[in-house]
Coordinates of C-alpha atoms (C1' of nucleotides) in Angstrom, one line a residue:
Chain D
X1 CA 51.3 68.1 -36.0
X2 CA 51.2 65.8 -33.4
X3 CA 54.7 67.7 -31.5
X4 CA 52.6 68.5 -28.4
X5 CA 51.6 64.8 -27.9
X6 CA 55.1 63.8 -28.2
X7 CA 56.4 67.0 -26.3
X8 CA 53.7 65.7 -23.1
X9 CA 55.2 61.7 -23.7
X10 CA 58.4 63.1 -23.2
X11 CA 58.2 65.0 -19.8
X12 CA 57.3 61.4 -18.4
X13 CA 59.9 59.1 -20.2
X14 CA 61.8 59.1 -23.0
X15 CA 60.3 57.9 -26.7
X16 CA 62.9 56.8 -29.2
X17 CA 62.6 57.9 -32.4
X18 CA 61.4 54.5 -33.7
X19 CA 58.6 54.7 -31.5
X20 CA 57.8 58.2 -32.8
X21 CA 57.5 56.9 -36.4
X22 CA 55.5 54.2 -35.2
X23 CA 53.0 56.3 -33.6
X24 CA 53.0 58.8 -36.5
X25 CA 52.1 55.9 -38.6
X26 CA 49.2 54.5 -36.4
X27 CA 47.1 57.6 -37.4
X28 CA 44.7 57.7 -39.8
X29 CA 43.2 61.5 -40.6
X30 CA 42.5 64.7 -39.6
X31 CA 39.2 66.1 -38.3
X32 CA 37.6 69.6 -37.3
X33 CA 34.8 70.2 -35.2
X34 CA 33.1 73.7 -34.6
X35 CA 32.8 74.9 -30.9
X36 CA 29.8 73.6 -29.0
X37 CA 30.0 70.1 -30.9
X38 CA 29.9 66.7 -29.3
X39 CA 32.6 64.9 -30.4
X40 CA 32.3 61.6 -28.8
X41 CA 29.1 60.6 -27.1
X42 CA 28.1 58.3 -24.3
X43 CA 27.4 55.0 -24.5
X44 CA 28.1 54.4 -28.4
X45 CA 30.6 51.7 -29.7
X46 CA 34.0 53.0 -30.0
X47 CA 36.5 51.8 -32.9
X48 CA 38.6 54.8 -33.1
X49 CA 40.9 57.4 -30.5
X50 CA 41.0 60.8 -31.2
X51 CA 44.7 63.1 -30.1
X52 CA 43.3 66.6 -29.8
X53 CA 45.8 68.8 -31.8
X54 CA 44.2 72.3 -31.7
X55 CA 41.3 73.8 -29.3
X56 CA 39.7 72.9 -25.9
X57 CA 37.8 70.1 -25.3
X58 CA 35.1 68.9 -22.3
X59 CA 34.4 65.7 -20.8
X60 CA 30.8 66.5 -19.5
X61 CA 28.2 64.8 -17.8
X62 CA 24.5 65.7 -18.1
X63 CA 22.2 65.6 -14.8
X64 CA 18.3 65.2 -15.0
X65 CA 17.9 68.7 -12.9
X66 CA 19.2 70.3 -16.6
X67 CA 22.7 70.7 -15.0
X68 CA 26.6 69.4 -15.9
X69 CA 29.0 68.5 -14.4
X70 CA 32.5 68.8 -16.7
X71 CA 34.9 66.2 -15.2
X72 CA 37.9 67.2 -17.2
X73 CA 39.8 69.7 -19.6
X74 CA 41.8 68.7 -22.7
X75 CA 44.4 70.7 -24.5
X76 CA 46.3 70.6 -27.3
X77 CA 48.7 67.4 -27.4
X78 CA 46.0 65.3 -25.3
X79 CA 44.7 61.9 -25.8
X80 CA 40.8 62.3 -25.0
X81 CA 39.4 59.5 -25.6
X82 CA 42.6 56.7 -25.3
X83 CA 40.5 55.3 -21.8
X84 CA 38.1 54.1 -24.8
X85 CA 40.7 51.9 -26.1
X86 CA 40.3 49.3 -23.3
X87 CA 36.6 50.8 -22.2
X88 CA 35.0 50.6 -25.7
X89 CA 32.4 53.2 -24.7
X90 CA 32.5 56.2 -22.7
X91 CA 30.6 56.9 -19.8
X92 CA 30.3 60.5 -20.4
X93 CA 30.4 63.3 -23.2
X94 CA 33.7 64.8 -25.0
X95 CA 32.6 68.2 -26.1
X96 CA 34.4 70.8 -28.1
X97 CA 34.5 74.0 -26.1
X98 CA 36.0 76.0 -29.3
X99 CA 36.6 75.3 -32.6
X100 CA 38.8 72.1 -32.2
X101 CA 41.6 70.3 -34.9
X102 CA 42.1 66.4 -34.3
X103 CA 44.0 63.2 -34.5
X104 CA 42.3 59.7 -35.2
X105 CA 44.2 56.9 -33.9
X106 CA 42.1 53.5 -35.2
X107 CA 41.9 51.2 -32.4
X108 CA 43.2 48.1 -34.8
X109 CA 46.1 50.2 -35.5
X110 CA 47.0 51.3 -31.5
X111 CA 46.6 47.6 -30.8
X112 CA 49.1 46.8 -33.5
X113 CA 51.5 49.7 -32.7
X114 CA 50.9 48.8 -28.6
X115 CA 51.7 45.1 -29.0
X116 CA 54.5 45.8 -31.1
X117 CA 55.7 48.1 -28.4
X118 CA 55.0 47.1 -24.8
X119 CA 57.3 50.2 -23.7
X120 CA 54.7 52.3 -25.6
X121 CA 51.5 50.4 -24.0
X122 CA 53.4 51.6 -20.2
X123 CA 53.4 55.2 -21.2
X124 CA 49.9 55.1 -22.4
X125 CA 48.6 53.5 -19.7
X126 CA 50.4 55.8 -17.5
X127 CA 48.8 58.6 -19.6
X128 CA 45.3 57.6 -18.6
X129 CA 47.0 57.0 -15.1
X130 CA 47.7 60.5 -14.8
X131 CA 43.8 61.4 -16.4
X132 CA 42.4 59.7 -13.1
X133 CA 45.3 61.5 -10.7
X134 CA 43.2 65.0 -12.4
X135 CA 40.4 63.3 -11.5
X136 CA 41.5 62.4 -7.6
X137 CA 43.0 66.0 -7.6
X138 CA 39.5 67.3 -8.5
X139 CA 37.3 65.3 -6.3
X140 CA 39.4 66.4 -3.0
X141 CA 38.4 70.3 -4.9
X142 CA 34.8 69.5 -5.2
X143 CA 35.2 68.0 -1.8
X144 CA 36.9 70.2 0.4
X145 CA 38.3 73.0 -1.2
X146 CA 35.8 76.1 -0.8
X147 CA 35.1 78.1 -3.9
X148 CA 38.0 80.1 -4.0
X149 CA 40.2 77.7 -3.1
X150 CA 38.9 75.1 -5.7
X151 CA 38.8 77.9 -8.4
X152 CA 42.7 79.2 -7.8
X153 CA 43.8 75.2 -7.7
X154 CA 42.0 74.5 -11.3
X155 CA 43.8 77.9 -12.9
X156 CA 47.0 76.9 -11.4
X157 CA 46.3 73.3 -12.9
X158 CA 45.8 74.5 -16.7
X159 CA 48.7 76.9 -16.5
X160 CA 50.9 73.7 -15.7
X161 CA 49.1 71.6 -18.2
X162 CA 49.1 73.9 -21.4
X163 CA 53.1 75.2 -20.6
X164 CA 54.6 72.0 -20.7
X165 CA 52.6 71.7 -24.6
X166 CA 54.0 75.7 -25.0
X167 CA 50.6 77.2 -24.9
X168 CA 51.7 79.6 -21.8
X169 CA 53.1 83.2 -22.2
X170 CA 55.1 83.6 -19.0
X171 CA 52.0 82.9 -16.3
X172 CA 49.4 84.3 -18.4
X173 CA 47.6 81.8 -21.4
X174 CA 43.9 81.8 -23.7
X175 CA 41.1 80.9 -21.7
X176 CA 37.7 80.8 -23.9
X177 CA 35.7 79.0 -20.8
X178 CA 32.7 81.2 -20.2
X179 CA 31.6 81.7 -16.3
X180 CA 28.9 79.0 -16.8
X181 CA 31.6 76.5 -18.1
X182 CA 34.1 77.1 -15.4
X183 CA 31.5 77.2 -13.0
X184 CA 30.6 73.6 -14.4
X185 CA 34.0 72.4 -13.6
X186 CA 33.8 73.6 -9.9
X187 CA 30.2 72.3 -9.0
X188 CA 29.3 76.1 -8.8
X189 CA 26.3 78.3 -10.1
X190 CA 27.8 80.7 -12.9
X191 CA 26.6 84.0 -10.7
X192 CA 28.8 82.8 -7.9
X193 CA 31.5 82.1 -10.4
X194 CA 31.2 86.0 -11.3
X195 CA 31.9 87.2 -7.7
X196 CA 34.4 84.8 -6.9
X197 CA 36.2 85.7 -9.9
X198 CA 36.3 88.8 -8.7
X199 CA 37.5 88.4 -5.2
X200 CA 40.7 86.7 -7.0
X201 CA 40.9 89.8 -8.7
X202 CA 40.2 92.4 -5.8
X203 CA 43.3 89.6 -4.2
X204 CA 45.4 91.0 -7.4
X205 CA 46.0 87.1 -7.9
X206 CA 44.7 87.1 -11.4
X207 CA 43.5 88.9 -14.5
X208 CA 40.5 87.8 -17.1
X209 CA 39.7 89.4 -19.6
X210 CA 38.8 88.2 -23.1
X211 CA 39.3 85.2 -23.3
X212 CA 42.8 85.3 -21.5
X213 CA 44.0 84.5 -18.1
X214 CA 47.2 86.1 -16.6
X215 CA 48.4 85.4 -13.3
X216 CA 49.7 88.3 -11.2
X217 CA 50.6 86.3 -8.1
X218 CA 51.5 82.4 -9.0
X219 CA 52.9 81.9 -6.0
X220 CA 49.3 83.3 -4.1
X221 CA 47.5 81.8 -6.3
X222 CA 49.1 78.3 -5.7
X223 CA 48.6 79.1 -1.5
X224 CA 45.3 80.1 -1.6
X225 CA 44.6 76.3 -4.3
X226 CA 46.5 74.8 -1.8
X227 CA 48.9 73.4 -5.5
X228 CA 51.1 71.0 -5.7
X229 CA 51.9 70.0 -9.1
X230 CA 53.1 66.2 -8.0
X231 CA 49.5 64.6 -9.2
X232 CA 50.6 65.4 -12.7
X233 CA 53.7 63.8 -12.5
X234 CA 56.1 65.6 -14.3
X235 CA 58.7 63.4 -13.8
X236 CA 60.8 61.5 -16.5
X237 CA 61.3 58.0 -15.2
X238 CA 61.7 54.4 -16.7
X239 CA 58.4 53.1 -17.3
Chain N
X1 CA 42.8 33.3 -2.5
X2 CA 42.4 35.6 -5.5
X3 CA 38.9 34.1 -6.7
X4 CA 37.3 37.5 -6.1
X5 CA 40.0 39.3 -8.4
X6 CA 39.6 36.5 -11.3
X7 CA 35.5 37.2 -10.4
X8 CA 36.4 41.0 -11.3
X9 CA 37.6 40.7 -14.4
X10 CA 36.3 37.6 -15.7
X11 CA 32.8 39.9 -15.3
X12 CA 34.5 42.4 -18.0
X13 CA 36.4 39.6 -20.2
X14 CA 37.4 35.8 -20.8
X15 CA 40.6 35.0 -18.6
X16 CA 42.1 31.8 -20.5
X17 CA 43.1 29.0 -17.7
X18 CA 46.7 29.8 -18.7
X19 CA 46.3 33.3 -18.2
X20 CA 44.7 32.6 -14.6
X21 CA 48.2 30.6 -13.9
X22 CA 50.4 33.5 -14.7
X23 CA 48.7 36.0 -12.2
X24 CA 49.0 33.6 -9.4
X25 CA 52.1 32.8 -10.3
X26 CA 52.9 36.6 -10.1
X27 CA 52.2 36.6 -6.4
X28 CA 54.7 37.1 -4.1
X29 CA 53.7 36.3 -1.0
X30 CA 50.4 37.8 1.6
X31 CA 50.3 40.4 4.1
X32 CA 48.1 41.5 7.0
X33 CA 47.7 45.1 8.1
X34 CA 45.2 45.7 11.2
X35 CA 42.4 48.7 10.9
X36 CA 43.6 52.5 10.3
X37 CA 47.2 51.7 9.2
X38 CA 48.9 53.3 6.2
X39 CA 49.4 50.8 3.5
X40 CA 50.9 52.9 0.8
X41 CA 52.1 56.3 1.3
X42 CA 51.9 58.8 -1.2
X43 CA 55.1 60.0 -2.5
X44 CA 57.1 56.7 -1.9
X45 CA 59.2 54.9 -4.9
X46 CA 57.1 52.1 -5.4
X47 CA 58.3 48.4 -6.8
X48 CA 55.4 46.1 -6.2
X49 CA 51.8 46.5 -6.4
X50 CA 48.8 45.0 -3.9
X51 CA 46.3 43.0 -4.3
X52 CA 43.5 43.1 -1.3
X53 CA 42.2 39.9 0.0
X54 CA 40.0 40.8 2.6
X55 CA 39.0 43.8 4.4
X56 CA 38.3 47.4 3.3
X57 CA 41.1 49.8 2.2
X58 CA 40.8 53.7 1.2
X59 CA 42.3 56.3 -0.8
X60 CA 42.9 59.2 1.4
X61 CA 44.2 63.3 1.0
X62 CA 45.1 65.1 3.6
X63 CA 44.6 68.9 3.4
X64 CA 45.8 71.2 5.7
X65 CA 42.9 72.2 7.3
X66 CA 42.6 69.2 8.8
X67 CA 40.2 67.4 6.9
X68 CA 40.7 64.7 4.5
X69 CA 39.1 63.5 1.4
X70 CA 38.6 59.8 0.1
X71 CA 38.6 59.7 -3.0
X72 CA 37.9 55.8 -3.8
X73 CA 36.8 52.5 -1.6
X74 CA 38.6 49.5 -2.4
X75 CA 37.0 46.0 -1.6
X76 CA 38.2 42.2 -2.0
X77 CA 39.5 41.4 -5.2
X78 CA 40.4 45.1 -6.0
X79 CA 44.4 45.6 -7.3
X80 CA 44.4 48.6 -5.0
X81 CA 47.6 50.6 -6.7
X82 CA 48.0 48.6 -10.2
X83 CA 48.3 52.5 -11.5
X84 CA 51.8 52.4 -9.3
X85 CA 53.0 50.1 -11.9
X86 CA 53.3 52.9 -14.2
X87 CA 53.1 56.0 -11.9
X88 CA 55.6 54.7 -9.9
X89 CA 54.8 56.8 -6.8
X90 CA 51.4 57.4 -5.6
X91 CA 49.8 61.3 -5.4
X92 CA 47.5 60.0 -2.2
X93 CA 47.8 57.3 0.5
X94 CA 45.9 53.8 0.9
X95 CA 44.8 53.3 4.3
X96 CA 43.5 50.1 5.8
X97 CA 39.8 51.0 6.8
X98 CA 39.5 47.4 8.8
X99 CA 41.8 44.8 9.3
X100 CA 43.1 43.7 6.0
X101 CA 44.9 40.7 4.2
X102 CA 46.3 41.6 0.5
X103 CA 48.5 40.2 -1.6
X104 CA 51.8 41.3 -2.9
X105 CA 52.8 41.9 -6.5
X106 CA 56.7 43.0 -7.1
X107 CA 56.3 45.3 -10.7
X108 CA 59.2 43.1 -11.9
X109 CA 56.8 40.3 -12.4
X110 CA 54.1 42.3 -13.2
X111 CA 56.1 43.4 -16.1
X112 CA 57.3 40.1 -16.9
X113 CA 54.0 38.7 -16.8
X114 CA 52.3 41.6 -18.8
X115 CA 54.8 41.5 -21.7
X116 CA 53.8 38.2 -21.8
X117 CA 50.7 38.6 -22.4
X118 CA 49.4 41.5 -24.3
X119 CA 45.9 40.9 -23.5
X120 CA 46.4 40.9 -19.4
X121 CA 47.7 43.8 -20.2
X122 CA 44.6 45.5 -22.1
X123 CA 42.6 43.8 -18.9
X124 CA 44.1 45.5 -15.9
X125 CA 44.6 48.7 -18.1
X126 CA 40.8 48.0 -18.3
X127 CA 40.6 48.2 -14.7
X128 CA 42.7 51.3 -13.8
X129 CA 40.1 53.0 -16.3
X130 CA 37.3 51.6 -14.7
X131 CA 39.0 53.1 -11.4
X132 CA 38.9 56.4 -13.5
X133 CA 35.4 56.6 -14.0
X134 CA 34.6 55.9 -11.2
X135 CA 36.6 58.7 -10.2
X136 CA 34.6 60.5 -12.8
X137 CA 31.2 59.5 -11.3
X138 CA 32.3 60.5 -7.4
X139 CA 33.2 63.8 -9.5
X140 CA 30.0 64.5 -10.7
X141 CA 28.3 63.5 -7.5
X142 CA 30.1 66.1 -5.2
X143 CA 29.9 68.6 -8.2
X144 CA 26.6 68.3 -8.9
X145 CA 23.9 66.5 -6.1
X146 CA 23.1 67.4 -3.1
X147 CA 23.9 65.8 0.4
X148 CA 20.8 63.0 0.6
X149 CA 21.6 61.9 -3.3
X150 CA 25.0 62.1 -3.1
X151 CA 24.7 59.0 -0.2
X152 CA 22.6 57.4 -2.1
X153 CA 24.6 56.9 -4.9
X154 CA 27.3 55.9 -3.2
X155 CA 25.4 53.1 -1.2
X156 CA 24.2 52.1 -4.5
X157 CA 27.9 51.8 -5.9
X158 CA 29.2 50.0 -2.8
X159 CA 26.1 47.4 -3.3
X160 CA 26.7 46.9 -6.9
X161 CA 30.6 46.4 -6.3
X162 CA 30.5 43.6 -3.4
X163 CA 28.1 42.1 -5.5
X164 CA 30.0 40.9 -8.3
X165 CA 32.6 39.6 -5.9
X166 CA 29.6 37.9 -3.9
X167 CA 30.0 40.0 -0.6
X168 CA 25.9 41.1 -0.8
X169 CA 23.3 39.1 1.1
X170 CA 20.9 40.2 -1.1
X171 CA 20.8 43.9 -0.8
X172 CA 22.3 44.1 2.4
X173 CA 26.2 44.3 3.4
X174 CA 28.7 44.6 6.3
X175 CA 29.6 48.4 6.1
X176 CA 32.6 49.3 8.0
X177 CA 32.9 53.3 8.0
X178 CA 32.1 55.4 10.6
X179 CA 30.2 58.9 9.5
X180 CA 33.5 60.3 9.9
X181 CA 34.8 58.1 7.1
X182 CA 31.6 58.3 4.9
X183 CA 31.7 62.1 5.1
X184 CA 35.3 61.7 3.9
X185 CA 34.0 60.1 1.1
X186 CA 30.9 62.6 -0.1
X187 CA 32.7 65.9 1.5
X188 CA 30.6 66.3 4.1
X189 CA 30.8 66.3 7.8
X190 CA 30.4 63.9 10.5
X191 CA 27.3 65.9 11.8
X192 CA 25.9 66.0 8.4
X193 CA 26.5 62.6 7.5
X194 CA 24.5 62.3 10.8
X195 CA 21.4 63.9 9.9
X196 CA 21.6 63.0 6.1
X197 CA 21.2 59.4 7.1
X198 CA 18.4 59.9 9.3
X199 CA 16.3 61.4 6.2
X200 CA 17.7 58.3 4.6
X201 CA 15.8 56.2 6.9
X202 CA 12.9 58.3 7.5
X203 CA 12.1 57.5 3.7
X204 CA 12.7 53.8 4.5
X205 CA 15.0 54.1 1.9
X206 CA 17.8 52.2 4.0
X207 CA 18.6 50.6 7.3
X208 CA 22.1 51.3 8.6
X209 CA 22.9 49.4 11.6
X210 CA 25.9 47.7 13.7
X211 CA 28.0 47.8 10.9
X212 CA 25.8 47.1 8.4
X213 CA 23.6 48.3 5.3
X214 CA 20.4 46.8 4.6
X215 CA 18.9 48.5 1.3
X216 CA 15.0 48.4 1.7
X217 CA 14.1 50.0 -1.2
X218 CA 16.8 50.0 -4.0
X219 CA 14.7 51.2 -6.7
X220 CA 14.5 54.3 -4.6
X221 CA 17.7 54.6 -3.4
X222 CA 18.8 54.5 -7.2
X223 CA 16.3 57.2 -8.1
X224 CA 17.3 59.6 -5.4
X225 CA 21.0 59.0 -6.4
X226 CA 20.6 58.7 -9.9
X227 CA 22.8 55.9 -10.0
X228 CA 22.9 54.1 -13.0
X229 CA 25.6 51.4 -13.2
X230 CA 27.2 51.6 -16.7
X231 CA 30.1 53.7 -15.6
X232 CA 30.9 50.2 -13.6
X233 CA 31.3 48.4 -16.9
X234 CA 30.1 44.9 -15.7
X235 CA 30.0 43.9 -19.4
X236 CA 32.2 41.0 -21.0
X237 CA 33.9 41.7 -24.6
X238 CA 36.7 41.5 -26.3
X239 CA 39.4 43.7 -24.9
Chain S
dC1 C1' 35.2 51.9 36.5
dG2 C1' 36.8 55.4 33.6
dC3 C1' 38.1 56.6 29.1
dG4 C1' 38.1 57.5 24.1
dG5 C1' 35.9 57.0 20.0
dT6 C1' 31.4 57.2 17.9
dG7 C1' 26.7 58.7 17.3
dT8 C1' 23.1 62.3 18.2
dT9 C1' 20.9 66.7 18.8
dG10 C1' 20.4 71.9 18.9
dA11 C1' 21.4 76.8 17.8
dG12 C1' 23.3 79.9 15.0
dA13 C1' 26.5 81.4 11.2
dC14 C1' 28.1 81.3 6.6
dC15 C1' 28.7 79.8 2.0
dT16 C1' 26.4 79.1 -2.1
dG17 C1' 22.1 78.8 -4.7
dT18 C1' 17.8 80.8 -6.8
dC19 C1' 15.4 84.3 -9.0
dA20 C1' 15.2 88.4 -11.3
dA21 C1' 16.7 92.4 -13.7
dG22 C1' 19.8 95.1 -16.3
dA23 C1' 24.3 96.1 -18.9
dC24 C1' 27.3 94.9 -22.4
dG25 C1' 29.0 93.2 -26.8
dT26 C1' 28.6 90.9 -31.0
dG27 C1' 26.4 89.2 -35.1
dT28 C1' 22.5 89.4 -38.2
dG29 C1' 19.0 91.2 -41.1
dG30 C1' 16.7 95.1 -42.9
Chain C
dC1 C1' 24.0 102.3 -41.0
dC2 C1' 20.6 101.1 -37.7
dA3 C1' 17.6 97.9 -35.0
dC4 C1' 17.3 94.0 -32.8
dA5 C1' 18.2 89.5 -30.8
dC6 C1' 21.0 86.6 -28.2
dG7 C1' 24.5 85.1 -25.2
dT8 C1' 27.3 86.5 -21.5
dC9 C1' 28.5 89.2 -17.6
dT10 C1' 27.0 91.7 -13.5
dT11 C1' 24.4 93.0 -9.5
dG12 C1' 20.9 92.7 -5.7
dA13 C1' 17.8 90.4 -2.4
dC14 C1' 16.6 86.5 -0.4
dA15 C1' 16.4 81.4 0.6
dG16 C1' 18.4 77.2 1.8
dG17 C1' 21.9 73.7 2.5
dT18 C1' 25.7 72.7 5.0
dC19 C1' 29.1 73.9 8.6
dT20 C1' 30.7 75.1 13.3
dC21 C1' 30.5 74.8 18.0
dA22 C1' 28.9 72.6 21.9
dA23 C1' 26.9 69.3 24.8
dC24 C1' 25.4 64.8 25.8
dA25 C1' 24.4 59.7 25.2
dC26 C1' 26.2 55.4 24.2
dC27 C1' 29.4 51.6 24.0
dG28 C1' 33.5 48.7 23.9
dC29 C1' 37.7 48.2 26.1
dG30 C1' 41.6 48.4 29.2

DNA sequence: CGCGGTGTTGAGACCTGTCAAGACGTGTGG
DNA sequence: CCACACGTCTTGACAGGTCTCAACACCGCG
């Protein structure tokens, strides 16, 4: 159920298996949510976390000209809304981009669990740590990084992100973004989404078709992003 | 000394007297760094964590292109890499925009101090999130608005976060970047910056002037930008 | 007094956006 | 089974925002 979660924990520290039980026992249910759903909104009261366990997941922004702005992708094994634990609201959207399968974590029950184990409140915080190094990583995209550039770095970011949680085959993974959703991610239009996409492909640096993304030339790929996969700190260290 | 950090978080909740006696006696000792010096390098093991007192730092990436991206201002009273206490090694550097003085904090007390007390803990969690979204917000901005709105909103920010640490003369305040550094910010270049600002002041939006920026008409301002502060979370509860 | 950093201005190029239309695929209802 | 609608993908023409390159003004400082 919850393996990915503890398969992410574990590529930054170690989790003994009494604070594995503990966490198993901080959550309280199951939920599913169709694709297209909000699943936590702006600006309400939050009482619970949710651990996605199945699907993708958004963290969106509306603007007043009718456009978005996604800020972040969540896969299975990710915490989406833990920031929420210490916030209490969100300042933007979760959305589920698919159908989605997920985790509630009562916040009276993670403030037991985390007081009971400071060790465990280090690697959470450093969990949402590692949320705003995607964010830093993205803003020097959106900043500097030309379209093709920004577009190569972000697929070489989710193949790192979903193969430590064993959603990769080889370089090549599911990818049920449309061209108006990626192009959300990268501050682009979804038409020049289309033709970028195609110069990566006329670069025989990727494949996409239906709903899958296969990487032809990682290492081109990871040049032409400019990629370096230290901002997601893959490192197991005392915390 | 650290008034302006107590300020900070006493604006999002209580800090008990006791508490306030525990951070400062956390405190190692103060530093001084003059203008455009590396304070933390990304990269480097780290085993203490800075507070700054006075001036204005950055958080910088350096592509290889040349250019560089900031990805978040820090002002008095900010704990400038609190998310090294966990990370451990930063994915970007801190620079000293001005001269600055700051405050050291070795992670052994931090750690000490933050066992100690769970809800200090829950509080400068608190503010590594709030760094977060306002990671998320400069996001959205170079994603989403173009070059005129983009500055606004970021004047608007800068105003609303010297405030609470009472570095405003009403909506005025020293401003220390050169077009350079504010194009680093909003991903723009120096010549843009340039012209952006005029249209700025054309509007008699803003007056920008020996190192300073008087806002004339912050309504305005926060129109163009779309800036609305609840991503800031100046908002006392129970964390 | 000269120098380097910063701010300003102009001309032209390029990247990305807008608008519009058509192709394609999939699901639904008749 | 067909007809249709709808979302998504694709393509073209054109507009506009931002960048590059270059030159010059200004100013503080050694």
């Amino acid at each position: 159920m919850i393996e990915a979660h503890l398969k992410k924990l574990r590529v930054r520290d170690d989790i003994s298996g009494e604070e594995e039980e503990a966490i198993r026992s901080a959550m309280l249910e199951v939920r599913e949510v169709p694709a297209d759903t909000p699943v936590v909104r702006h600006g309400r009261d939050l009482h619970e976390s949710i651990l996605l366990l199945d699907g993708w997941m958004a963290r969106t922004t509306a603007m007043a000209s009718g456009h978005q702005q996604i800020s972040e992708l969540q896969f299975c094994g990710d915490f989406v809304d833990l920031h929420g634990f210490t916030l209490k609201r969100l300042d933007h959207n979760v959305m589920a981009i698919t159908d989605c399968r997920y985790a509630v974590f009562p916040h009276d029950r993670l403030r037991h669990l985390l007081e009971k184990h400071p060790h465990l409140t280090r690697v959470y915080w450093l969990m949402t740590n590692i949320d705003a190094a995607i964010h830093r990583e993205w803003t020097v995209s959106l900043g500097r990084r030309p379209a093709p550039s920004r577009m190569a770095h972000l697929f070489c970011e989710i193949l790192e992100r979903l193969r430590i949680v064993g959603q990769t085959t080889g370089d090549s993974y599911q990818f049920p973004l449309t061209q108006q959703e990626l192009g959300d991610c990268l501050g682009l239009t979804s038409v020049h989404v289309n033709r970028t996409l195609q110069s990566l492909r006329r670069q025989k640096l990727i494949e996409v078709a239906k709903g899958r993304v296969n990487i032809l030339d990682l290492a081109g790929l990871q040049a032409l992003g400019e990629f370096e996969d230290d901002y997601l700190y893959f490192e197991k260290r005392a915390r």
